Amino acid sequence: IVLTQSPGTLSLSPGERASLSCRATQSLSSSYLAWYQQKPGQAPRLLIYGASTRATGIPDRFSGSGSGTDFTLTISRLEPEDFAVYYCQLSSSSLYAFGQGTKLEIK
Amino acid sequence: QGQLVESGGGVVQPGRSLRLSCAASGFTFNNYGMHWVRQAPGKGLQWVAVIWNDGSNKYYADLVKGRFIVSRDNSRNILFLEVNNVRAEDTAVYYCARADMGYKNNAYYNYGMDVWGQGTTVTVSS
């Protein structure tokens, strides 16, 4: 299974809403899909697992949705600290992969 | 919450081997699966390998299968990645990450990679 994220780069302003897409080449259980945020020079941080469950300490402006082959990470109102690279990730019992990432930049 | 500290990176010549380590603390190590994820300079995240909490299952990315070996010592709370016959394309920051995953009532579950180390850098150069 290959995960394809779009767009590659998203340019938005603080306060705007961001929608990031992750598409799988085969249908997968939503329980297998996670989202991560990575800032320059830092390790990734888990945002969402099970496609829609926020990880501990993640603000509620972050939400995940989707099923089958199409998944979305939505940031309702962008804060300055949200500009980063976002990755979706598959973890089945025997298949694991990251998408190529979406860079969220300040417009 | 837990902490992971990687070590063992450095400059290595093509064709040589090295072993990366990931020391875990602050949580019950043998309750968690453990991943290795790498990131080449300026590139995205690439999943490398996973080992389940008891070492019963191990899986590798196709790109590293046959060259990399993941293992763990639950008595010492350490994760390892043996990297053999290194190639230029293995140059990357290598992260270890904890994952709450496994089977409950015969159903697979996975709650994501929630604790990451700071990474160790491997540079392949002659």
Short mmCIF file of C-alpha atoms in Angstrom, two decimals:
data_model
loop_
_atom_site.label_atom_id
_atom_site.label_comp_id
_atom_site.label_asym_id
_atom_site.label_seq_id
_atom_site.Cartn_x
_atom_site.Cartn_y
_atom_site.Cartn_z
CA ILE A 1 0.00 0.00 0.00
CA VAL A 2 1.34 3.43 -0.97
CA LEU A 3 0.20 6.62 0.73
CA THR A 4 0.08 9.77 -1.39
CA GLN A 5 -0.31 13.12 0.31
CA SER A 6 -1.60 16.29 -1.31
CA PRO A 7 -0.86 19.02 -1.79
CA GLY A 8 2.90 18.87 -1.56
CA THR A 9 2.95 22.41 -0.20
CA LEU A 10 0.08 24.40 1.26
CA SER A 11 0.42 28.15 1.75
CA LEU A 12 -2.03 29.66 4.23
CA SER A 13 -2.24 32.46 6.77
CA PRO A 14 -2.69 32.17 10.53
CA GLY A 15 -6.37 31.86 11.40
CA GLU A 16 -7.23 30.04 8.18
CA ARG A 17 -8.41 26.46 7.92
CA ALA A 18 -6.09 23.79 6.53
CA SER A 19 -7.11 20.51 4.93
CA LEU A 20 -4.42 17.96 4.17
CA SER A 21 -5.17 14.83 2.17
CA CYS A 22 -3.76 11.32 2.37
CA ARG A 23 -4.83 8.77 -0.23
CA ALA A 24 -4.04 5.06 -0.09
CA THR A 25 -3.67 2.78 -3.12
CA GLN A 26 -5.82 0.18 -1.36
CA SER A 27 -8.62 0.42 1.15
CA LEU A 28 -7.37 0.19 4.70
CA SER A 29 -8.91 0.11 8.14
CA SER A 30 -9.15 3.56 9.67
CA SER A 31 -7.55 2.12 12.79
CA TYR A 32 -4.31 1.83 10.82
CA LEU A 33 -3.93 5.52 9.92
CA ALA A 34 -2.00 8.11 11.93
CA TRP A 35 -0.84 11.68 11.38
CA TYR A 36 2.42 13.28 12.55
CA GLN A 37 3.79 16.81 12.66
CA GLN A 38 7.46 17.55 12.22
CA LYS A 39 9.22 20.86 12.69
CA PRO A 40 12.77 21.56 11.44
CA GLY A 41 15.42 19.89 13.55
CA GLN A 42 12.88 18.04 15.66
CA ALA A 43 11.58 14.50 15.87
CA PRO A 44 8.04 13.90 14.61
CA ARG A 45 5.12 14.28 17.00
CA LEU A 46 2.04 12.08 16.98
CA LEU A 47 -1.14 14.08 16.34
CA ILE A 48 -3.83 11.58 15.41
CA TYR A 49 -4.16 7.79 15.49
CA GLY A 50 -6.99 5.57 14.37
CA ALA A 51 -7.68 8.20 11.69
CA SER A 52 -9.60 10.44 14.10
CA THR A 53 -8.39 10.07 17.70
CA ARG A 54 -6.25 12.91 18.97
CA ALA A 55 -3.12 11.90 20.83
CA THR A 56 -2.54 13.09 24.37
CA GLY A 57 -2.06 16.84 24.62
CA ILE A 58 -3.00 17.63 21.02
CA PRO A 59 -5.20 20.74 20.71
CA ASP A 60 -8.74 20.24 19.48
CA ARG A 61 -8.13 22.44 16.45
CA PHE A 62 -6.54 19.30 14.97
CA SER A 63 -8.98 16.70 13.68
CA GLY A 64 -8.76 13.64 11.49
CA SER A 65 -11.36 11.99 9.32
CA GLY A 66 -11.80 9.55 6.49
CA SER A 67 -12.14 5.91 5.65
CA GLY A 68 -11.29 3.42 2.96
CA THR A 69 -8.67 5.09 0.76
CA ASP A 70 -9.19 8.78 1.60
CA PHE A 71 -8.16 10.45 4.82
CA THR A 72 -7.95 14.09 5.85
CA LEU A 73 -6.18 16.06 8.55
CA THR A 74 -7.92 19.35 9.29
CA ILE A 75 -6.53 22.23 11.31
CA SER A 76 -9.49 24.47 12.03
CA ARG A 77 -7.70 27.75 12.77
CA LEU A 78 -4.01 27.88 12.08
CA GLU A 79 -1.72 29.08 14.83
CA PRO A 80 1.83 30.27 14.06
CA GLU A 81 3.26 27.10 15.63
CA ASP A 82 1.28 24.87 13.25
CA PHE A 83 3.44 25.65 10.23
CA ALA A 84 5.42 22.47 9.76
CA VAL A 85 5.52 19.28 7.69
CA TYR A 86 2.73 16.75 8.18
CA TYR A 87 2.90 13.04 7.44
CA CYS A 88 0.25 10.38 7.31
CA GLN A 89 1.34 6.89 8.28
CA LEU A 90 0.04 3.36 7.90
CA SER A 91 0.48 0.77 10.61
CA SER A 92 -1.30 -2.48 9.93
CA SER A 93 -0.22 -5.70 11.62
CA SER A 94 2.41 -6.29 8.95
CA LEU A 95 2.48 -3.25 6.65
CA TYR A 96 3.97 0.08 7.59
CA ALA A 97 4.64 3.21 5.53
CA PHE A 98 4.69 6.99 5.57
CA GLY A 99 3.28 9.35 3.03
CA GLN A 100 5.74 11.75 1.43
CA GLY A 101 4.56 14.68 3.53
CA THR A 102 2.76 18.01 3.11
CA LYS A 103 4.62 21.19 3.96
CA LEU A 104 2.34 23.79 5.53
CA GLU A 105 3.93 27.20 5.06
CA ILE A 106 2.98 30.72 6.00
CA LYS A 107 1.50 32.69 3.14
CA GLN B 1 5.71 9.46 29.69
CA GLY B 2 8.94 7.88 28.57
CA GLN B 3 12.22 8.76 26.96
CA LEU B 4 14.22 7.25 24.12
CA VAL B 5 17.88 7.98 23.43
CA GLU B 6 19.56 6.74 20.26
CA SER B 7 23.28 6.20 19.84
CA GLY B 8 25.73 4.48 17.53
CA GLY B 9 25.61 6.76 14.53
CA GLY B 10 28.64 8.25 12.83
CA VAL B 11 30.60 8.17 9.62
CA VAL B 12 30.91 4.71 8.10
CA GLN B 13 32.49 3.51 4.88
CA PRO B 14 30.36 1.84 2.21
CA GLY B 15 30.10 -1.89 2.72
CA ARG B 16 30.82 -1.76 6.44
CA SER B 17 28.42 -2.45 9.29
CA LEU B 18 27.25 -0.62 12.36
CA ARG B 19 24.82 -1.12 15.18
CA LEU B 20 22.45 1.54 16.38
CA SER B 21 21.03 1.48 19.88
CA CYS B 22 17.97 3.04 21.47
CA ALA B 23 17.86 3.16 25.27
CA ALA B 24 14.40 3.39 26.78
CA SER B 25 13.44 4.74 30.17
CA GLY B 26 10.38 5.92 32.07
CA PHE B 27 7.99 3.27 30.80
CA THR B 28 7.54 -0.49 30.75
CA PHE B 29 9.62 -1.29 27.69
CA ASN B 30 8.32 -4.80 27.13
CA ASN B 31 4.74 -3.52 26.80
CA TYR B 32 5.49 -1.66 23.56
CA GLY B 33 6.38 -2.33 19.98
CA MET B 34 9.35 -0.37 18.72
CA HIS B 35 10.03 1.16 15.31
CA TRP B 36 13.03 2.51 13.47
CA VAL B 37 12.31 5.41 11.13
CA ARG B 38 14.90 7.28 9.11
CA GLN B 39 15.09 10.60 7.34
CA ALA B 40 17.63 11.35 4.65
CA PRO B 41 18.88 14.95 4.47
CA GLY B 42 16.11 17.20 3.22
CA LYS B 43 13.75 14.28 2.64
CA GLY B 44 10.66 12.83 4.26
CA LEU B 45 10.24 10.14 6.85
CA GLN B 46 10.90 6.57 5.80
CA TRP B 47 9.73 3.67 7.89
CA VAL B 48 12.55 1.11 8.33
CA ALA B 49 11.61 -1.68 10.73
CA VAL B 50 9.41 -2.72 13.61
CA ILE B 51 9.71 -5.28 16.37
CA TRP B 52 6.80 -6.27 18.54
CA ASN B 53 6.94 -6.00 22.31
CA ASP B 54 8.06 -9.56 22.89
CA GLY B 55 10.20 -9.79 19.76
CA SER B 56 7.82 -12.30 18.23
CA ASN B 57 7.26 -10.33 15.03
CA LYS B 58 9.69 -8.27 13.01
CA TYR B 59 9.00 -6.48 9.73
CA TYR B 60 11.25 -4.50 7.42
CA ALA B 61 10.90 -2.05 4.59
CA ASP B 62 11.65 -3.67 1.26
CA LEU B 63 14.59 -1.29 0.75
CA VAL B 64 16.44 -2.68 3.79
CA LYS B 65 15.21 -6.27 3.94
CA GLY B 66 18.13 -8.67 4.12
CA ARG B 67 20.63 -5.99 5.24
CA PHE B 68 19.08 -4.61 8.44
CA ILE B 69 18.30 -6.58 11.57
CA VAL B 70 16.12 -5.26 14.37
CA SER B 71 16.34 -6.76 17.84
CA ARG B 72 15.64 -5.84 21.43
CA ASP B 73 16.84 -6.73 24.91
CA ASN B 74 13.87 -6.36 27.23
CA SER B 75 16.01 -7.09 30.27
CA ARG B 76 18.08 -3.96 29.56
CA ASN B 77 15.37 -1.85 27.90
CA ILE B 78 17.36 -1.43 24.69
CA LEU B 79 16.39 -1.58 21.03
CA PHE B 80 18.96 -2.29 18.34
CA LEU B 81 19.29 -1.90 14.61
CA GLU B 82 22.12 -3.73 12.91
CA VAL B 83 22.93 -2.11 9.60
CA ASN B 84 25.02 -4.26 7.27
CA ASN B 85 26.70 -3.55 3.95
CA VAL B 86 25.89 0.13 4.25
CA ARG B 87 25.21 2.13 1.11
CA ALA B 88 25.26 5.84 0.37
CA GLU B 89 21.47 5.87 0.41
CA ASP B 90 21.50 4.76 4.06
CA THR B 91 22.77 8.22 5.02
CA ALA B 92 20.06 9.59 7.28
CA VAL B 93 18.97 10.49 10.76
CA TYR B 94 17.69 7.32 12.40
CA TYR B 95 14.90 7.63 14.94
CA CYS B 96 13.50 5.01 17.27
CA ALA B 97 9.88 5.35 18.29
CA ARG B 98 7.58 3.62 20.73
CA ALA B 99 4.25 2.20 19.59
CA ASP B 100 1.38 0.91 21.67
CA MET B 101 0.33 -1.93 19.41
CA GLY B 102 -0.56 -5.58 19.45
CA TYR B 103 -3.56 -7.84 19.78
CA LYS B 104 -6.47 -7.57 22.19
CA ASN B 105 -9.20 -10.21 22.04
CA ASN B 106 -7.68 -11.41 18.75
CA ALA B 107 -8.07 -7.96 17.21
CA TYR B 108 -5.07 -5.93 16.11
CA TYR B 109 -4.77 -2.44 17.56
CA ASN B 110 -2.30 0.39 17.04
CA TYR B 111 -2.26 3.72 18.85
CA GLY B 112 0.57 5.33 16.90
CA MET B 113 4.21 6.15 17.58
CA ASP B 114 3.82 8.36 20.60
CA VAL B 115 7.37 8.68 21.94
CA TRP B 116 10.39 9.42 19.73
CA GLY B 117 14.07 9.74 20.33
CA GLN B 118 16.11 12.70 19.14
CA GLY B 119 17.74 10.65 16.40
CA THR B 120 21.26 9.50 15.58
CA THR B 121 22.96 10.47 12.33
CA VAL B 122 24.53 7.93 10.03
CA THR B 123 26.72 9.23 7.23
CA VAL B 124 28.03 6.78 4.65
CA SER B 125 31.18 8.07 3.05
CA SER B 126 34.48 6.73 1.85
#
